[in-house]
Tab-separated table of C-alpha atoms and ligand atoms in Angstrom:
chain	number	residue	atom	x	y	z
U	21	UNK	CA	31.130	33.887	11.012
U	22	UNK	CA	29.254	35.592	13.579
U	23	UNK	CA	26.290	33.458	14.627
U	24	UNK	CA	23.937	33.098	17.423
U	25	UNK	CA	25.150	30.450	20.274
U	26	UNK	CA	23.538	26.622	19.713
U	27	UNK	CA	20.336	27.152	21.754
U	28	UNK	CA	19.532	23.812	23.952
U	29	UNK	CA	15.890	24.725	24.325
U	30	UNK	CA	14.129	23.110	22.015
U	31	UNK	CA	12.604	25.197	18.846
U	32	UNK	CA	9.017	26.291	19.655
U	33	UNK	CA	6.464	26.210	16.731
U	34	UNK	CA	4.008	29.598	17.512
U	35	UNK	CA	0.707	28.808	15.861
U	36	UNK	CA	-1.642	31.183	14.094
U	37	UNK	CA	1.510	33.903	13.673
U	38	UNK	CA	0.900	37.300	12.362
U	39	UNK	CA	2.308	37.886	8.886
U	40	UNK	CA	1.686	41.205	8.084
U	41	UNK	CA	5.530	42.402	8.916
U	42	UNK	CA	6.714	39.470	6.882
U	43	UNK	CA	5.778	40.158	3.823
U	44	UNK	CA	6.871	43.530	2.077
U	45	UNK	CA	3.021	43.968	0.627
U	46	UNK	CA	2.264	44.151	3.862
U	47	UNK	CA	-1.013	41.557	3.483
U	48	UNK	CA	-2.694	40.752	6.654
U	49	UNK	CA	-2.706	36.851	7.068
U	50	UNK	CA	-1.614	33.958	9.254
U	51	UNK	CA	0.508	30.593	9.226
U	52	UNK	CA	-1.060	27.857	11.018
U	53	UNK	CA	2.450	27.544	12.747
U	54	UNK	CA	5.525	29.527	12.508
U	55	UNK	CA	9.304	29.252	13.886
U	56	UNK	CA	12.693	31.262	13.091
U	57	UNK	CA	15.870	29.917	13.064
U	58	UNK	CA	19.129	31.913	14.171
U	59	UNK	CA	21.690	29.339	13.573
U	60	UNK	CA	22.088	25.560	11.783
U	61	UNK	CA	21.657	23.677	14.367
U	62	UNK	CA	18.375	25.321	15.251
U	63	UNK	CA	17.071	24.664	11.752
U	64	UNK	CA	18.257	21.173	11.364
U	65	UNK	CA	16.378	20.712	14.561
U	66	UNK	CA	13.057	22.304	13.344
U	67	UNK	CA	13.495	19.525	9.910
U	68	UNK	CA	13.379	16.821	12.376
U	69	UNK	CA	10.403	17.849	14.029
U	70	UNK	CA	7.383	15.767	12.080
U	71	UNK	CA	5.087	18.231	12.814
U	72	UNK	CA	7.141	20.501	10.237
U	73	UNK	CA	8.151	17.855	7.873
U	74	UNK	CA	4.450	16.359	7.477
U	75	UNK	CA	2.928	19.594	6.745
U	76	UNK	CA	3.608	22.236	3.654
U	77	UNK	CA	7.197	24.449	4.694
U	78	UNK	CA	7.587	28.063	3.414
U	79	UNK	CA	10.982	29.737	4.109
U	80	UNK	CA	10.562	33.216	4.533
U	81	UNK	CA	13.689	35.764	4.010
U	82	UNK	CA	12.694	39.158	3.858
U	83	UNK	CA	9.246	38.494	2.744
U	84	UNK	CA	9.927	41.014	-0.249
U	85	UNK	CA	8.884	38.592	-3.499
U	86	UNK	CA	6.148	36.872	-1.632
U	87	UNK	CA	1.828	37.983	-2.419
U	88	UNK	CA	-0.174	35.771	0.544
U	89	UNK	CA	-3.990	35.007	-0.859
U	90	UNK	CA	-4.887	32.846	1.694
U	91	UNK	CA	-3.728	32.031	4.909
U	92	UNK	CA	-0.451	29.743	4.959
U	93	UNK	CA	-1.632	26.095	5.948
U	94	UNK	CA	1.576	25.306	7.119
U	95	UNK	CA	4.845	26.019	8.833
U	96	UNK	CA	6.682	29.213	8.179
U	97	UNK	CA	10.297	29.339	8.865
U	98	UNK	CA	11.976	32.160	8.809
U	99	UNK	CA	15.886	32.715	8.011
U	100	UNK	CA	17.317	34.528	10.701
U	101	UNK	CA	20.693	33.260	9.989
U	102	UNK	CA	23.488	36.025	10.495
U	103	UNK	CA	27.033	36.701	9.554
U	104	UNK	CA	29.458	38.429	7.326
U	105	UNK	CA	33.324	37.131	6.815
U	106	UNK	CA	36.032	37.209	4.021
U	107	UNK	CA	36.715	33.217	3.447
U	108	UNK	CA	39.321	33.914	0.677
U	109	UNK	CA	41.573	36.222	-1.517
U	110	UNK	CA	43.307	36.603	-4.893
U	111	UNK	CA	45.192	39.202	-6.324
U	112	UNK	CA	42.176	40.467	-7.870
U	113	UNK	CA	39.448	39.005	-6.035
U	114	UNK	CA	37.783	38.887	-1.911
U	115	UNK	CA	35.569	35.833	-1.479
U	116	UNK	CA	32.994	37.435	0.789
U	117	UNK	CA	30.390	35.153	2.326
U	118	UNK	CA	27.222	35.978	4.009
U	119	UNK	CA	24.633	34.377	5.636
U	120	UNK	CA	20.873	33.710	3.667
U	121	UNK	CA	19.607	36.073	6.807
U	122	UNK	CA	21.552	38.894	6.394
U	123	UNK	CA	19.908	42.415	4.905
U	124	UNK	CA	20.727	42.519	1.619
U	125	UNK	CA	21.304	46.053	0.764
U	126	UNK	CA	22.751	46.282	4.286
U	127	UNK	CA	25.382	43.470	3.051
U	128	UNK	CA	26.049	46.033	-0.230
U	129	UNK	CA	26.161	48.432	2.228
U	130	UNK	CA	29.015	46.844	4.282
U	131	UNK	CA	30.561	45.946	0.723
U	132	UNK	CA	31.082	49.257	-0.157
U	133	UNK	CA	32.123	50.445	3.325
U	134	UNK	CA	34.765	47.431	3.051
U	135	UNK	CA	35.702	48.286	-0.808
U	136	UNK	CA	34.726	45.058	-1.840
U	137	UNK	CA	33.169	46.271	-5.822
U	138	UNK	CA	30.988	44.680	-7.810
U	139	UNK	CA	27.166	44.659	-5.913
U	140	UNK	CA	27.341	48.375	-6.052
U	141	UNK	CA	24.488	48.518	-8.496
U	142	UNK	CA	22.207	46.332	-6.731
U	143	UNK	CA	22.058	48.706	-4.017
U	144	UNK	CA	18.469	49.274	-2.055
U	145	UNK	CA	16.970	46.145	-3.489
U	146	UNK	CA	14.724	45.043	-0.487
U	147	UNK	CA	14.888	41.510	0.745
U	148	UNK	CA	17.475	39.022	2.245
U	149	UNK	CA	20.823	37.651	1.232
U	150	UNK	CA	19.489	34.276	0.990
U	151	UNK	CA	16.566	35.272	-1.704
U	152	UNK	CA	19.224	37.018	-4.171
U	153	UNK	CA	20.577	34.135	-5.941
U	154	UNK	CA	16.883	32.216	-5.218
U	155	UNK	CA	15.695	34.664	-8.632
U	156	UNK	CA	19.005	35.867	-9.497
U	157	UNK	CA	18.032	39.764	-8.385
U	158	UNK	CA	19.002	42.295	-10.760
U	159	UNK	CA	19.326	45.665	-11.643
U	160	UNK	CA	21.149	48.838	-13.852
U	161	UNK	CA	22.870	46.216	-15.937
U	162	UNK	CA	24.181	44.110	-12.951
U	163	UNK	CA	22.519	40.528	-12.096
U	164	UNK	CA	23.557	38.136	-8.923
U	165	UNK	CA	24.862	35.340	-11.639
U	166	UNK	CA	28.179	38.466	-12.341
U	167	UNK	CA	29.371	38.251	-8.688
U	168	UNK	CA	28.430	34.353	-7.451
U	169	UNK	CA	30.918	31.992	-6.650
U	170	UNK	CA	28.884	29.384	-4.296
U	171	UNK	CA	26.125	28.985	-1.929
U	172	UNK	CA	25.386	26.480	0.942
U	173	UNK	CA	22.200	25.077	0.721
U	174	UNK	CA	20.096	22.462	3.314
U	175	UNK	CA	18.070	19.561	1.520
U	176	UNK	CA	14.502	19.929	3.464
U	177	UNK	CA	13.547	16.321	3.547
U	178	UNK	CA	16.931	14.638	3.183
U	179	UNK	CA	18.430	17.560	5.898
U	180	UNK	CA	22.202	17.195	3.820
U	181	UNK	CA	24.029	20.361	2.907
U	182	UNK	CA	25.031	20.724	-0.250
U	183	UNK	CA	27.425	23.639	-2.365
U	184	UNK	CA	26.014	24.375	-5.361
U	185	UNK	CA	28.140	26.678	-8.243
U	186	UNK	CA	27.210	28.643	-10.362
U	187	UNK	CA	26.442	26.417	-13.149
U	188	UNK	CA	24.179	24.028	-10.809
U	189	UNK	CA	22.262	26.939	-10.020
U	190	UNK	CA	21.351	27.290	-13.766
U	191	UNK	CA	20.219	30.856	-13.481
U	192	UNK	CA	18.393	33.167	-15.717
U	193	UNK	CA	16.568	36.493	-15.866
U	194	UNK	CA	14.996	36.494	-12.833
U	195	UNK	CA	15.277	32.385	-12.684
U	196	UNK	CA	17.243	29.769	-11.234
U	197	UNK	CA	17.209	26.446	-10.294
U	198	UNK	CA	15.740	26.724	-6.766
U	199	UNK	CA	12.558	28.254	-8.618
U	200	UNK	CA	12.218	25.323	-11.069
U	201	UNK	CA	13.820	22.175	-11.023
U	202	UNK	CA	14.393	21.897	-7.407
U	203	UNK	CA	11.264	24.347	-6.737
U	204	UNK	CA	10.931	24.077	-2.344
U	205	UNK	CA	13.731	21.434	-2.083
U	206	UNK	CA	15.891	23.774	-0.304
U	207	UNK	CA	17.331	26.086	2.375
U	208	UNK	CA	19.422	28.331	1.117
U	209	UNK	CA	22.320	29.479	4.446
U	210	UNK	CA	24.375	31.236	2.951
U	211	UNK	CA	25.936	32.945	-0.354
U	212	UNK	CA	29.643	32.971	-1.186
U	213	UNK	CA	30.476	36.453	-3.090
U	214	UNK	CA	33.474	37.044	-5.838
U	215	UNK	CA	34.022	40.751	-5.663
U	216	UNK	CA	36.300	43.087	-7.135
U	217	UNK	CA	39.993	44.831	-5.414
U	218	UNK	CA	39.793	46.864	-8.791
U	219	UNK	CA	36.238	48.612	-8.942
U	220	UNK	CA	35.066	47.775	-13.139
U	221	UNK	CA	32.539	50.403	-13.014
U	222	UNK	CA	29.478	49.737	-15.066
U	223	UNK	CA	27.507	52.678	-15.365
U	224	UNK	CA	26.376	52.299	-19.272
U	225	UNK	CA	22.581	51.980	-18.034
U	226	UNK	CA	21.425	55.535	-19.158
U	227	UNK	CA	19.993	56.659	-15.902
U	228	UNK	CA	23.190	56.246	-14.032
U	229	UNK	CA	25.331	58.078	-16.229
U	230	UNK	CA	22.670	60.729	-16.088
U	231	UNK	CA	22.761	61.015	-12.473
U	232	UNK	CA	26.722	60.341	-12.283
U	233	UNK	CA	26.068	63.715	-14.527
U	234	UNK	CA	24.267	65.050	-11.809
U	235	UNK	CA	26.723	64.920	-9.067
U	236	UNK	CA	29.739	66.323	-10.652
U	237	UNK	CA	32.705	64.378	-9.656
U	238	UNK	CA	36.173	64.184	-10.266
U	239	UNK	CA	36.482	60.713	-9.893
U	240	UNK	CA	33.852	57.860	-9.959
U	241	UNK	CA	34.199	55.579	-6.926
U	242	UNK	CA	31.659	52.493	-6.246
U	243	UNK	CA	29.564	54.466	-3.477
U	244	UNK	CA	29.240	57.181	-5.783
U	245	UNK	CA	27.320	54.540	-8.032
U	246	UNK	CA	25.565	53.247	-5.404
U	247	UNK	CA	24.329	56.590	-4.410
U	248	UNK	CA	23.049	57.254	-8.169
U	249	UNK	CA	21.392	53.415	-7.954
U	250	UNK	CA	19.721	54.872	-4.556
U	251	UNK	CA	18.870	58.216	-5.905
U	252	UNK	CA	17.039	56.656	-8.798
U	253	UNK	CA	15.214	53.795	-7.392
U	254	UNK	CA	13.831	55.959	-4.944
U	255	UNK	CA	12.368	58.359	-7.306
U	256	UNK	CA	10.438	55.912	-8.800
U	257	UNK	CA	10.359	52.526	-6.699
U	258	UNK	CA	7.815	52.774	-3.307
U	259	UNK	CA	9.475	52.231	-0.238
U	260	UNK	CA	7.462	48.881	1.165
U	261	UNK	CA	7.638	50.696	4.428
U	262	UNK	CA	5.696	53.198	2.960
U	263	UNK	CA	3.547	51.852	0.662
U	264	UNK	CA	3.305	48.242	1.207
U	265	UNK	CA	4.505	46.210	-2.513
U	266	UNK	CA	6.883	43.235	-4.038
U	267	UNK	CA	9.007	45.627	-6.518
U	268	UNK	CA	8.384	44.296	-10.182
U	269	UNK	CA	5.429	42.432	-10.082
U	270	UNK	CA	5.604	41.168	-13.404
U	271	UNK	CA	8.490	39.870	-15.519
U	272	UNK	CA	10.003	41.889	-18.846
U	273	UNK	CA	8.318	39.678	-21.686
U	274	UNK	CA	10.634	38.015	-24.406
U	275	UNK	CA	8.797	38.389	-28.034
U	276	UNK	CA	9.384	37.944	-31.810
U	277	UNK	CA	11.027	40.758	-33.091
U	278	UNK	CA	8.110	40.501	-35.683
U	279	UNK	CA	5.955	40.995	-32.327
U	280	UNK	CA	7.566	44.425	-31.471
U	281	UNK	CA	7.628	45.128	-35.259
U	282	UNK	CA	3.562	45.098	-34.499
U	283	UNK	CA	3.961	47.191	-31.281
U	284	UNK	CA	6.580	49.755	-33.070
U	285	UNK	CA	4.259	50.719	-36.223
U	286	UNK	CA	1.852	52.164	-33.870
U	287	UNK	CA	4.386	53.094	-31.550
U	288	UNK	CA	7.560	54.482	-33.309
U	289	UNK	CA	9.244	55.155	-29.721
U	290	UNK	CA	8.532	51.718	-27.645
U	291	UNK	CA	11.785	51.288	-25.941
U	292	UNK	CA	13.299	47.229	-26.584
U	293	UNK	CA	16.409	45.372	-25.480
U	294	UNK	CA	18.005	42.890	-27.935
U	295	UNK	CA	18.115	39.275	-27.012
U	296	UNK	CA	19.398	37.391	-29.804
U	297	UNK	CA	18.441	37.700	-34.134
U	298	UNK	CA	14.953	37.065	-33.666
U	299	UNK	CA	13.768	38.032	-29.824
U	300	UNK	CA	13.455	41.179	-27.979
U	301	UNK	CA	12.967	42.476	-24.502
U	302	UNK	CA	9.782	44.881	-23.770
U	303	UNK	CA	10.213	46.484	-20.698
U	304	UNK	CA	6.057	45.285	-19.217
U	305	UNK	CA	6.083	48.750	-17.640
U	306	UNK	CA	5.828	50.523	-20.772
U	307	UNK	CA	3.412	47.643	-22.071
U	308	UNK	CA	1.046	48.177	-18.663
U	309	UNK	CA	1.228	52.188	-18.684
U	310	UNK	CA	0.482	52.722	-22.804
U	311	UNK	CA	-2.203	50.381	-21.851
U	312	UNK	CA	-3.509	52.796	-19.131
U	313	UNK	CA	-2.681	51.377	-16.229
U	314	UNK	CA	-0.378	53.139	-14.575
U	315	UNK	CA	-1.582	55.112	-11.488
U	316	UNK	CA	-5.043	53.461	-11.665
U	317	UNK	CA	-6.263	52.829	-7.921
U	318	UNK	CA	-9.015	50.597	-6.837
U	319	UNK	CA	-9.910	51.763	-3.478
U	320	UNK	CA	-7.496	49.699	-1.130
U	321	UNK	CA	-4.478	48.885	-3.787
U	322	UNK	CA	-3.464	50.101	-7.318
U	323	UNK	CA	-0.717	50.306	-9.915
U	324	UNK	CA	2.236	52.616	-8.709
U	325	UNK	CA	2.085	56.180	-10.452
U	326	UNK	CA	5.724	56.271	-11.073
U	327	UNK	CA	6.778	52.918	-12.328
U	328	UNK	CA	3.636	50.667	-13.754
U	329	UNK	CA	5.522	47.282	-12.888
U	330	UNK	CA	5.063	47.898	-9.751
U	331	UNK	CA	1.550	46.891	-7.964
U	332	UNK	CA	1.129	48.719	-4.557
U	333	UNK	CA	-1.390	48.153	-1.416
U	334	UNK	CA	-2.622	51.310	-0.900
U	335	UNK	CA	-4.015	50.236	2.573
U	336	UNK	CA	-5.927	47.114	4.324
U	337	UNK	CA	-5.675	45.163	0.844
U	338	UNK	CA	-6.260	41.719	0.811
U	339	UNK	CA	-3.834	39.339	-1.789
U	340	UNK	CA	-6.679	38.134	-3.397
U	341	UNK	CA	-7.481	41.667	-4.957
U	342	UNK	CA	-4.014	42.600	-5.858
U	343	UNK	CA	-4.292	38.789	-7.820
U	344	UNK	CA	-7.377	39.905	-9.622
U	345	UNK	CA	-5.618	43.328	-10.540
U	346	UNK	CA	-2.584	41.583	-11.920
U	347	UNK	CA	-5.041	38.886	-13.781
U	348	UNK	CA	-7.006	42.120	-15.205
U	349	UNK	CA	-3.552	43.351	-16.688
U	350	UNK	CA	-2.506	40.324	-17.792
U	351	UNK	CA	-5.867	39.701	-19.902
U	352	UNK	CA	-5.504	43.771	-21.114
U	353	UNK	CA	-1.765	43.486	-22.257
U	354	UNK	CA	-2.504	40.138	-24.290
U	355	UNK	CA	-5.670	41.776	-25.752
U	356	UNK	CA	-3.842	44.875	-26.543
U	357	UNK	CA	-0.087	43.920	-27.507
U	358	UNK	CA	-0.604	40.174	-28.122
U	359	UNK	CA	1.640	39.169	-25.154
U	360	UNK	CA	1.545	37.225	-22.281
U	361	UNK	CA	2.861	38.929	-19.167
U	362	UNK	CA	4.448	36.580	-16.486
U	363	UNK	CA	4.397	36.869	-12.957
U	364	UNK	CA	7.805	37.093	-11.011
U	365	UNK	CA	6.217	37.760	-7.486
U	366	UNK	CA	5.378	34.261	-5.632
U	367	UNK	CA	1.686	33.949	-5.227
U	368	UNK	CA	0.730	31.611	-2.283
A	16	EPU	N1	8.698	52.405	-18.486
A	16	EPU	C1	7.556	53.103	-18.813
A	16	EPU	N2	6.584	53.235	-17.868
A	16	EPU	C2	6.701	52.720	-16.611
A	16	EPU	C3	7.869	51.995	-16.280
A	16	EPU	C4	8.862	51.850	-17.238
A	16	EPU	O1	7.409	53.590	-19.932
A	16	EPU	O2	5.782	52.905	-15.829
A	16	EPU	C5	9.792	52.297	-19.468
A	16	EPU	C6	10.946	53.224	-19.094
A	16	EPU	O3	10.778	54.505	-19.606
A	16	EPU	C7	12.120	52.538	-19.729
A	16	EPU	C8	11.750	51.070	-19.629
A	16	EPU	O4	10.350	51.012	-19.451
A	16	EPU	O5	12.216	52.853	-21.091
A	16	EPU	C9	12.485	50.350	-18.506
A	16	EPU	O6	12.147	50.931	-17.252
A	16	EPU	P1	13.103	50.825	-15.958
A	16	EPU	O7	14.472	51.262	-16.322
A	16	EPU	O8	12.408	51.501	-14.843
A	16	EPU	O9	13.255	49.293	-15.698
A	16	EPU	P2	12.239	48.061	-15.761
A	16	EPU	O10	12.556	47.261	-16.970
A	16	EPU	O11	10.833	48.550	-15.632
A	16	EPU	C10	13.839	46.446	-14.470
A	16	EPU	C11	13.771	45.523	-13.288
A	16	EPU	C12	13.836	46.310	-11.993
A	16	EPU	C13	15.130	47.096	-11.973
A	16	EPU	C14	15.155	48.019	-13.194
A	16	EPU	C15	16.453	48.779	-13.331
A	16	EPU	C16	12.485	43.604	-14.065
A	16	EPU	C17	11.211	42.839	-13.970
A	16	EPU	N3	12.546	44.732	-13.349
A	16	EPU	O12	12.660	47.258	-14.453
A	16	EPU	O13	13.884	45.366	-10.916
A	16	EPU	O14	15.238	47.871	-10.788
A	16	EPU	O15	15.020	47.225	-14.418
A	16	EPU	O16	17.472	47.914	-13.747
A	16	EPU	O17	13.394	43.183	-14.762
A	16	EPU	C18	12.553	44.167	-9.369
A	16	EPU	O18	12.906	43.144	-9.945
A	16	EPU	O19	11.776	44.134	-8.374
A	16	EPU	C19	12.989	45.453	-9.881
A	16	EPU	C20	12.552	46.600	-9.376
C-alpha cells in the first residue's frame, strides 16, 4: 500500500486551526488543537499523547457529513491516510482495499478505470473512503453494505486494531455500528472492497435508465453508469465547492402505511418505497418541498432549489442558523404530515 514514510519528528498539535476547508458546509470555526495523520504510526503516536487522549477527539475525513455550531473544544484529527492495492482474487471477485484517507469518488474513479464493478453507482458522493461504511453511503439503489468485505479499525483509548465484517458493523440505512453502539470508539484506516470481474449492472432506479436512454449506447459498460450517476447528481445536488452543504441533511422517514394512507388522500401522487407489510419509505424531500420549503432562503443559507433535502450556506452562515432552519422544518413536517424527520448530518 502506498503510504507516507514513518516520520521521526514527533506529531505537532496546531492550536486554534481554521476549519472552514474541513467541513463541506464550509462553516467558519476553530478546534482548540488540531493534527493530521499520514500513516499508522503517526496516529498511534498522536493516541499516546495525553494532551489528545484527555480532551474530546473528532476524526475528520472529508468533512462532508459534519454541521460545526460551536467551536470544537478539542483535538481534531484528520485522516490523511493514503493507498490503493488489490489484496486478493477469485474467479469472480478483486478484494480491493483502500485507505480511510483516500477520495472517495476518486477511489470509484480508479475502480472503474481498473474494471473493478460494483461502486459504479456511488459515483460523485463527496467525502472520504474511511466515512463510507461509518453511515453506510448510498445511492441509485446501491448501498456500501453490497460491496464490503472488511475494514481495519484503531480502538481510540485502548489504541488495538481490530477487523470488523460485515455483520459486526451491523449496518443500516444510513447506520452502522460506529454511529451507535460504538459511537467515537474508533478510527476507521482502511476499507476492504468485494467487487465484481463480471459488471451486474443495476440500473432499475428510474433516473438512470432514463439517462442510460439519453446517451444511446450499444452496450452498457460500468462508466457509462457512472456517467448517468454523475450527470444526474449534478443536476440537482450543489457542488460543496460551490455552494457550501452536507448532501441529505435529513434522513428518508419510515411510517405506518396507515401514515402515508393520511398523506396519499390529499396527495394521490406522493411517491413511497415499500419496507415491509406495514411500513413505508417517504422520500423527506417531497415531505419538505409540498410543505414549501424548497428554495426558501434566509439571507446567508437556505433550502436548495433543486433537491429540498438538501440545506445549503448561501454565504458567511454560521451552523447555528442552518440548526435553527433544520429545527423549523422539522417542527413544520410533524405539524403538517405527522412525522418526525431525523437528522443524518452530525451536528457538533
Ligand atoms: N423529491 C421531491 N422534491 C425534492 C426532492 C425529492 O419531490 O425536492 C422526490 C423526487 O421527485 C422523488 C423522491 O423525492 O420522487 C426521491 O428523490 P431522489 O431520487 O432525489 O432521492 P432522495 O430520496 O431525495 C436519496 C439519498 C441521496 C441519494 C438519492 C439517490 C437519502 C437521505 N438520500 O435521496 O443521498 O443521492 O436518494 O439515490 O437517502 C446523501 O445521502 O447525501 C444523498 C444525497
Amino acid at each position: 500500500m502506498r503510504s507516507t514514510q514513518a516520520r521521526n519528528c514527533s506529531m505537532q498539535l496546531t492550536p486554534n486551526h481554521p476549519l472552514k476547508n474541513l467541513n463541506t458546509f464550509g462553516i467558519d470555526c476553530t478546534a482548540k488543537w488540531f493534527a493530521a495523520f499520514h500513516n499508522t504510526d503517526e496516529l498511534m503516536e498522536l493516541l499516546d499523547n495525553p494532551e489528545v487522549q484527555n480532551q474530546p477527539q473528532l476524526v475528520l475525513g472529508g468533512g462532508s457529513n459534519i454541521l460545526f455550531t460551536q467551536p470544537f473544544n478539542g483535538v481534531v484529527l484528520k485522516n490523511s491516510l493514503l493507498g490503493i492495492e488489490v489484496v486478493g482474487e477469485t474467479d469472480d471477485h478483486y478484494l480491493v482495499k483502500a485507505a480511510a484517507g483516500e477520495n472517495w469518488h476518486q477511489f470509484v474513479m480508479h475502480c472503474i478505470k481498473n474494471q473493478f464493478a460494483g461502486v459504479e453507482n456511488l459515483a460523485l458522493i463527496p467525502g472520504c473512503v474511511g466515512a463510507s461504511p461509518m453511515q453506510n453511503i448510498g445511492a441509485y439503489g446501491v448501498e456500501i453494505k453490497d460491496v464490503f468485505h472488511e475494514l481495519d479499525a484503531v480502538h481510540i483509548r485502548e489504541k488495538k486494531i481490530k477487523t470488523f465484517d460485515v455483520t459486526e458493523c451491523s449496518f443500516g440505512y444510513r447506520e452502522s455500528v460506529f454511529k451507535q453502539r460504538e459511537k467515537n470508539q474508533w478510527i476507521i484506516t482502511s476499507v476492504t472492497f468485494r467487487l465484481n470481474k463480471n459488471p451486474r449492472l443495476k440500473t432499475g432506479y428510474g433516473a438512470i435508465e432514463e439517462e442510460l436512454d439519453r446517451m444511446n449506447l450499444d452496450q452498457i459498460t460500468i462508466k457509462d453508469v457512472a456517467k448517468a450517476v454523475i450527470q444526474i447528481r449534478s443536476s440537482k445536488l450543489p457542488d460543496p465547492a460551490v455552494l457550501g452543504n452536507a448532501g441529505s441533511f435529513f434522513k428518508n422517514p419510515v411510517v405506518p402505511i396507515e401514515t402515508y394512507e393520511k398523506i396519499k388522500s390529499h396527495y394521490p401522487g406522493a411517491p413511497s418505497y415499500p419496507i415491509s407489510e406495514t411500513a413505508v419509505k417517504v422520500p423527506a424531500g417531497w415531505l419538505i418541498e409540498q410543505a414549501g420549503w424548497k428554495g426558501l432562503k434566509r439571507i446567508t443559507h437556505g433550502v436548495h432549489d433543486k433537491q429540498a433535502l438538501v440545506l445549503v450556506n448561501l454565504g458567511n452562515a454560521r451552523g447555528a442558523e442552518i440548526l435553527q432552519l433544520s429545527s423549523d422544518i422539522i417542527d413544520d413536517i410533524q405539524h403538517k404530515f405527522d412525522i418526525t424527520l431525523e437528522r443524518e448530518v452530525n451536528i457538533y
